[in-house]
mmCIF file of C-alpha atoms in Angstrom:
data_model
loop_
_atom_site.group_PDB
_atom_site.id
_atom_site.type_symbol
_atom_site.label_atom_id
_atom_site.label_comp_id
_atom_site.label_asym_id
_atom_site.label_seq_id
_atom_site.Cartn_x
_atom_site.Cartn_y
_atom_site.Cartn_z
ATOM 1 C CA MET A 30 7.640 -5.780 11.849
ATOM 2 C CA ASN A 31 7.641 -3.462 14.851
ATOM 3 C CA CYS A 32 4.855 -1.031 15.619
ATOM 4 C CA ILE A 33 3.462 1.345 18.248
ATOM 5 C CA VAL A 34 -0.090 2.326 19.060
ATOM 6 C CA VAL A 35 -0.926 5.990 19.763
ATOM 7 C CA ASP A 36 -4.434 6.624 21.093
ATOM 8 C CA ASP A 37 -5.726 8.430 24.136
ATOM 9 C CA ASP A 38 -8.404 5.827 24.602
ATOM 10 C CA VAL A 39 -7.200 2.800 26.614
ATOM 11 C CA THR A 40 -9.911 0.535 25.209
ATOM 12 C CA ALA A 41 -9.010 1.458 21.639
ATOM 13 C CA ARG A 42 -5.366 0.667 22.330
ATOM 14 C CA LEU A 43 -6.358 -2.677 23.811
ATOM 15 C CA ILE A 44 -8.422 -3.586 20.730
ATOM 16 C CA ILE A 45 -5.529 -2.772 18.358
ATOM 17 C CA LYS A 46 -3.138 -4.792 20.460
ATOM 18 C CA LYS A 47 -5.501 -7.740 20.481
ATOM 19 C CA LEU A 48 -5.984 -7.602 16.737
ATOM 20 C CA CYS A 49 -2.251 -7.421 16.194
ATOM 21 C CA ALA A 50 -1.750 -10.527 18.311
ATOM 22 C CA ASP A 51 -3.228 -12.630 15.474
ATOM 23 C CA PHE A 52 -0.356 -11.640 13.223
ATOM 24 C CA ASN A 53 2.988 -13.242 14.071
ATOM 25 C CA GLU A 54 4.908 -10.769 11.941
ATOM 26 C CA ILE A 55 3.582 -7.760 13.899
ATOM 27 C CA THR A 56 5.224 -6.883 17.274
ATOM 28 C CA VAL A 57 3.711 -4.084 19.369
ATOM 29 C CA LEU A 58 6.685 -2.435 21.055
ATOM 30 C CA GLU A 59 4.916 0.295 23.001
ATOM 31 C CA GLU A 60 1.561 2.040 23.398
ATOM 32 C CA PHE A 61 1.023 5.726 24.169
ATOM 33 C CA ASP A 62 -1.952 7.773 25.293
ATOM 34 C CA SER A 63 -0.214 10.985 24.222
ATOM 35 C CA ALA A 64 1.174 12.055 20.868
ATOM 36 C CA ILE A 65 3.946 14.015 22.689
ATOM 37 C CA GLU A 66 5.177 10.902 24.489
ATOM 38 C CA ALA A 67 5.183 8.988 21.180
ATOM 39 C CA ILE A 68 7.278 11.670 19.539
ATOM 40 C CA LYS A 69 9.847 11.471 22.369
ATOM 41 C CA TYR A 70 10.018 7.680 21.906
ATOM 42 C CA LEU A 71 10.471 7.987 18.110
ATOM 43 C CA ASN A 72 13.360 10.434 18.639
ATOM 44 C CA SER A 73 15.488 7.494 19.826
ATOM 45 C CA ASN A 74 13.682 4.418 18.392
ATOM 46 C CA GLU A 75 12.708 3.272 14.956
ATOM 47 C CA VAL A 76 9.445 1.495 14.080
ATOM 48 C CA ASP A 77 7.947 0.112 10.828
ATOM 49 C CA LEU A 78 4.315 1.020 11.513
ATOM 50 C CA ILE A 79 2.228 3.340 13.702
ATOM 51 C CA PHE A 80 -1.465 2.877 14.532
ATOM 52 C CA LEU A 81 -2.464 6.478 15.116
ATOM 53 C CA ASP A 82 -5.663 8.034 16.450
ATOM 54 C CA ILE A 83 -6.591 11.386 14.783
ATOM 55 C CA HIS A 84 -8.488 13.061 17.599
ATOM 56 C CA MET A 85 -6.315 13.430 20.713
ATOM 57 C CA PRO A 86 -6.154 16.238 23.326
ATOM 58 C CA ALA A 87 -3.788 19.144 22.522
ATOM 59 C CA PHE A 88 -2.092 17.436 19.613
ATOM 60 C CA SER A 89 -3.936 15.762 16.728
ATOM 61 C CA GLY A 90 -2.784 12.809 14.644
ATOM 62 C CA PHE A 91 -2.112 15.171 11.660
ATOM 63 C CA ASP A 92 -0.015 17.409 13.838
ATOM 64 C CA PHE A 93 1.916 14.313 14.939
ATOM 65 C CA ILE A 94 2.617 13.248 11.314
ATOM 66 C CA GLN A 95 3.891 16.682 10.371
ATOM 67 C CA THR A 96 6.547 16.543 13.143
ATOM 68 C CA LEU A 97 8.100 13.383 11.631
ATOM 69 C CA LYS A 98 10.880 14.005 9.169
ATOM 70 C CA SER A 99 10.815 10.480 7.676
ATOM 71 C CA PRO A 100 7.624 8.850 9.026
ATOM 72 C CA PRO A 101 7.069 5.082 8.768
ATOM 73 C CA LYS A 102 3.837 3.685 7.429
ATOM 74 C CA ILE A 103 0.857 4.894 9.422
ATOM 75 C CA ILE A 104 -2.630 3.383 9.801
ATOM 76 C CA LEU A 105 -5.004 6.058 11.049
ATOM 77 C CA THR A 106 -7.799 5.044 13.475
ATOM 78 C CA THR A 107 -10.747 7.308 14.139
ATOM 79 C CA SER A 108 -14.435 7.411 14.843
ATOM 80 C CA ASP A 109 -14.836 10.268 12.262
ATOM 81 C CA LYS A 110 -15.299 9.438 8.579
ATOM 82 C CA ASN A 111 -14.802 13.040 7.438
ATOM 83 C CA PHE A 112 -10.972 13.164 7.314
ATOM 84 C CA ALA A 113 -10.248 10.423 4.840
ATOM 85 C CA LEU A 114 -9.377 12.778 1.967
ATOM 86 C CA GLN A 115 -7.060 14.823 4.178
ATOM 87 C CA ALA A 116 -5.473 11.666 5.553
ATOM 88 C CA PHE A 117 -4.403 10.343 2.144
ATOM 89 C CA GLU A 118 -2.632 13.579 1.263
ATOM 90 C CA TYR A 119 0.247 12.144 3.381
ATOM 91 C CA ASP A 120 2.374 9.601 1.569
ATOM 92 C CA CYS A 121 3.012 7.730 4.747
ATOM 93 C CA VAL A 122 -0.683 6.971 5.400
ATOM 94 C CA LEU A 123 -1.427 3.398 4.419
ATOM 95 C CA ASP A 124 -5.038 3.070 5.530
ATOM 96 C CA TYR A 125 -7.875 4.810 7.371
ATOM 97 C CA LEU A 126 -9.824 2.639 9.840
ATOM 98 C CA VAL A 127 -13.111 3.921 11.236
ATOM 99 C CA LYS A 128 -14.040 2.817 14.769
ATOM 100 C CA PRO A 129 -15.341 0.412 15.877
ATOM 101 C CA ILE A 130 -12.734 -1.532 13.956
ATOM 102 C CA THR A 131 -13.827 -5.005 12.834
ATOM 103 C CA LYS A 132 -11.445 -7.977 12.577
ATOM 104 C CA THR A 133 -12.223 -8.276 8.877
ATOM 105 C CA ARG A 134 -11.430 -4.623 8.120
ATOM 106 C CA PHE A 135 -8.282 -4.773 10.257
ATOM 107 C CA ASN A 136 -7.074 -7.886 8.400
ATOM 108 C CA LYS A 137 -7.588 -6.163 5.056
ATOM 109 C CA SER A 138 -5.485 -3.263 6.255
ATOM 110 C CA LEU A 139 -2.607 -5.590 7.316
ATOM 111 C CA GLN A 140 -2.863 -7.270 3.962
ATOM 112 C CA LYS A 141 -2.185 -3.902 2.280
ATOM 113 C CA LEU A 142 0.910 -3.609 4.367
ATOM 114 C CA SER A 143 2.130 -7.101 3.420
ATOM 115 C CA SER A 144 1.459 -6.486 -0.287
ATOM 116 C CA LEU A 145 3.422 -3.249 -0.144
ATOM 117 C CA LYS A 146 6.329 -4.905 1.602
ATOM 118 C CA GLU A 147 6.369 -7.728 -0.943
ATOM 119 C CA ALA A 148 6.247 -5.286 -3.819
ATOM 120 C CA LYS A 149 9.225 -3.293 -2.463
ATOM 121 C CA THR A 150 11.212 -6.527 -1.970
ATOM 122 C CA SER A 151 10.449 -7.949 -5.423
ATOM 123 C CA THR A 152 11.217 -4.852 -7.404
ATOM 124 C CA ASN A 153 14.024 -3.657 -5.153
ATOM 125 C CA VAL A 154 12.861 -0.109 -5.547
ATOM 126 C CA LYS A 155 13.798 2.332 -2.856
ATOM 127 C CA ILE A 156 10.842 4.651 -2.188
ATOM 128 C CA PRO A 157 12.241 8.128 -1.477
ATOM 129 C CA SER A 158 11.184 9.644 1.841
ATOM 130 C CA LYS A 159 8.955 12.732 1.869
ATOM 131 C CA GLU A 160 10.673 16.050 2.049
ATOM 132 C CA GLY A 161 10.870 17.363 5.598
ATOM 133 C CA SER A 162 8.483 20.052 6.901
ATOM 134 C CA ASP A 163 9.285 23.703 7.123
ATOM 135 C CA PHE A 164 8.886 23.621 10.890
ATOM 136 C CA ILE A 165 9.630 21.448 13.904
ATOM 137 C CA TYR A 166 7.998 21.047 17.299
ATOM 138 C CA VAL A 167 10.093 21.218 20.432
ATOM 139 C CA SER A 168 9.157 20.307 23.989
ATOM 140 C CA VAL A 169 9.431 23.359 26.273
ATOM 141 C CA GLU A 170 8.097 23.217 29.833
ATOM 142 C CA ARG A 171 5.657 20.382 28.999
ATOM 143 C CA ARG A 172 4.344 22.269 25.928
ATOM 144 C CA LEU A 173 5.061 21.563 22.273
ATOM 145 C CA VAL A 174 6.201 24.807 20.596
ATOM 146 C CA LYS A 175 6.191 25.158 16.796
ATOM 147 C CA ILE A 176 9.357 26.708 15.354
ATOM 148 C CA ASP A 177 9.647 27.650 11.686
ATOM 149 C CA ILE A 178 12.947 26.160 10.495
ATOM 150 C CA PRO A 179 13.947 29.135 8.287
ATOM 151 C CA ASN A 180 13.696 31.394 11.372
ATOM 152 C CA ILE A 181 16.313 29.411 13.263
ATOM 153 C CA CYS A 182 19.576 31.394 13.428
ATOM 154 C CA PHE A 183 21.747 28.948 15.243
ATOM 155 C CA VAL A 184 21.670 26.056 17.747
ATOM 156 C CA GLU A 185 24.135 25.699 20.603
ATOM 157 C CA ALA A 186 24.820 22.630 22.709
ATOM 158 C CA LYS A 187 24.629 23.220 26.463
ATOM 159 C CA GLY A 188 25.355 19.962 28.245
ATOM 160 C CA ASP A 189 22.155 17.799 28.202
ATOM 161 C CA TYR A 190 20.286 20.615 26.566
ATOM 162 C CA ILE A 191 20.377 22.736 23.363
ATOM 163 C CA SER A 192 19.621 26.441 22.910
ATOM 164 C CA ILE A 193 17.691 27.216 19.734
ATOM 165 C CA LYS A 194 18.086 30.897 18.752
ATOM 166 C CA THR A 195 15.475 32.218 16.349
ATOM 167 C CA ASN A 196 14.954 35.727 14.960
ATOM 168 C CA SER A 197 12.579 36.545 17.831
ATOM 169 C CA LYS A 198 13.578 34.473 20.859
ATOM 170 C CA SER A 199 15.539 31.562 22.328
ATOM 171 C CA TYR A 200 14.356 28.113 23.456
ATOM 172 C CA ILE A 201 16.087 25.769 25.886
ATOM 173 C CA VAL A 202 15.231 22.161 24.946
ATOM 174 C CA HIS A 203 16.309 18.836 26.498
ATOM 175 C CA SER A 204 17.927 17.268 23.476
ATOM 176 C CA THR A 205 21.235 16.832 21.646
ATOM 177 C CA LEU A 206 22.848 18.630 18.794
ATOM 178 C CA LYS A 207 22.866 15.412 16.793
ATOM 179 C CA LYS A 208 19.103 14.919 17.091
ATOM 180 C CA ILE A 209 18.210 18.399 15.850
ATOM 181 C CA GLU A 210 20.912 18.241 13.177
ATOM 182 C CA ASP A 211 19.151 15.208 11.698
ATOM 183 C CA LYS A 212 15.930 17.253 11.374
ATOM 184 C CA LEU A 213 17.374 20.406 9.855
ATOM 185 C CA PRO A 214 17.834 20.664 6.034
ATOM 186 C CA SER A 215 21.597 20.418 5.152
ATOM 187 C CA SER A 216 20.974 22.874 2.333
ATOM 188 C CA LEU A 217 20.377 25.613 4.918
ATOM 189 C CA PHE A 218 22.305 24.494 8.040
ATOM 190 C CA LEU A 219 25.865 23.608 8.727
ATOM 191 C CA ARG A 220 27.639 22.339 11.882
ATOM 192 C CA ILE A 221 30.687 24.593 12.141
ATOM 193 C CA HIS A 222 31.767 23.593 15.644
ATOM 194 C CA ARG A 223 31.162 20.679 17.998
ATOM 195 C CA SER A 224 28.808 22.907 19.945
ATOM 196 C CA PHE A 225 27.175 24.929 17.175
ATOM 197 C CA ILE A 226 24.915 24.494 14.116
ATOM 198 C CA ILE A 227 24.272 27.679 12.086
ATOM 199 C CA ASN A 228 21.878 28.914 9.468
ATOM 200 C CA VAL A 229 24.292 29.856 6.745
ATOM 201 C CA SER A 230 21.911 32.486 5.408
ATOM 202 C CA GLU A 231 22.015 34.317 8.723
ATOM 203 C CA ILE A 232 25.802 35.052 8.688
ATOM 204 C CA VAL A 233 26.549 38.785 8.986
ATOM 205 C CA ASP A 234 30.301 38.477 8.554
ATOM 206 C CA ILE A 235 33.229 36.097 9.041
ATOM 207 C CA GLU A 236 36.532 37.046 10.669
ATOM 208 C CA ASP A 237 39.377 34.610 11.369
ATOM 209 C CA ASN A 238 37.861 31.627 13.065
ATOM 210 C CA SER A 239 34.459 32.973 13.955
ATOM 211 C CA VAL A 240 31.157 34.108 12.365
ATOM 212 C CA LEU A 241 28.819 36.831 13.469
ATOM 213 C CA ILE A 242 25.069 36.007 13.489
ATOM 214 C CA GLN A 243 22.860 38.696 14.834
ATOM 215 C CA LYS A 244 24.970 39.952 17.757
ATOM 216 C CA SER A 245 26.490 36.516 18.603
ATOM 217 C CA VAL A 246 30.089 35.589 17.765
ATOM 218 C CA ILE A 247 30.262 31.858 17.050
ATOM 219 C CA PRO A 248 33.484 29.893 16.773
ATOM 220 C CA ILE A 249 34.424 27.889 13.686
ATOM 221 C CA SER A 250 36.497 24.719 14.117
ATOM 222 C CA ARG A 251 39.424 24.203 11.723
ATOM 223 C CA SER A 252 37.924 20.949 10.438
ATOM 224 C CA ASN A 253 34.607 22.742 9.397
ATOM 225 C CA LYS A 254 35.972 26.032 8.028
ATOM 226 C CA SER A 255 36.675 24.702 4.492
ATOM 227 C CA GLU A 256 33.109 23.356 4.117
ATOM 228 C CA LEU A 257 31.730 26.669 5.367
ATOM 229 C CA MET A 258 33.812 28.605 2.811
ATOM 230 C CA ARG A 259 32.721 26.266 0.104
ATOM 231 C CA ARG A 260 29.063 26.932 0.905
ATOM 232 C CA LEU A 261 29.349 30.693 0.755
ATOM 233 C CA ASN A 262 28.437 32.568 -2.384
ATOM 234 C CA LEU A 263 31.799 34.334 -2.833
ATOM 235 C CA LEU A 264 32.595 36.905 -5.520
#
């Protein structure tokens, strides 16, 4: 089972890694002192478990969880006892460890994880992932900017970057169309061209092989036009 450790305190990360070393089935792939760097890592890597600090500069552990569309199991680590009720509102949160973390308490937490894994294997039940959030965070000039998903009009690929056009402004983000497509709800968004994903509800009109969204004319590829027409509420 692969995991990462996210905590701005180097000593706390070291303790978690040392405790994990006693479990052969746990492999610590990476450690991060910043939630933002961890998010970038998870955009291209999958893990089974995250040890996550709640209190971190600029971006809390709860903010971090809300950016993940399908989060793995998370064990929260904190010196504050007051967030336990809020923590367990998230389906992905397995346990809540209060610092300083003892070996006995840590072992109990890992036993919960093992029991859950065994239960899933024995019953062969697929636990559905939690529905995605109504917003995403994107990295713009070393800042994480929150964008409400319904406000996105369209996304355009621009080489190694994408342009996200909302009702109020545009954002240039170092990412790919495929990555953001995976985070957008398919009920609202459709890829109509190799370089464009559109919010179907923002279409003003359609003419020949293009759609008009706000004042932008966006091409429709032949292979995607039939799906677009199927999605429209035609009289």
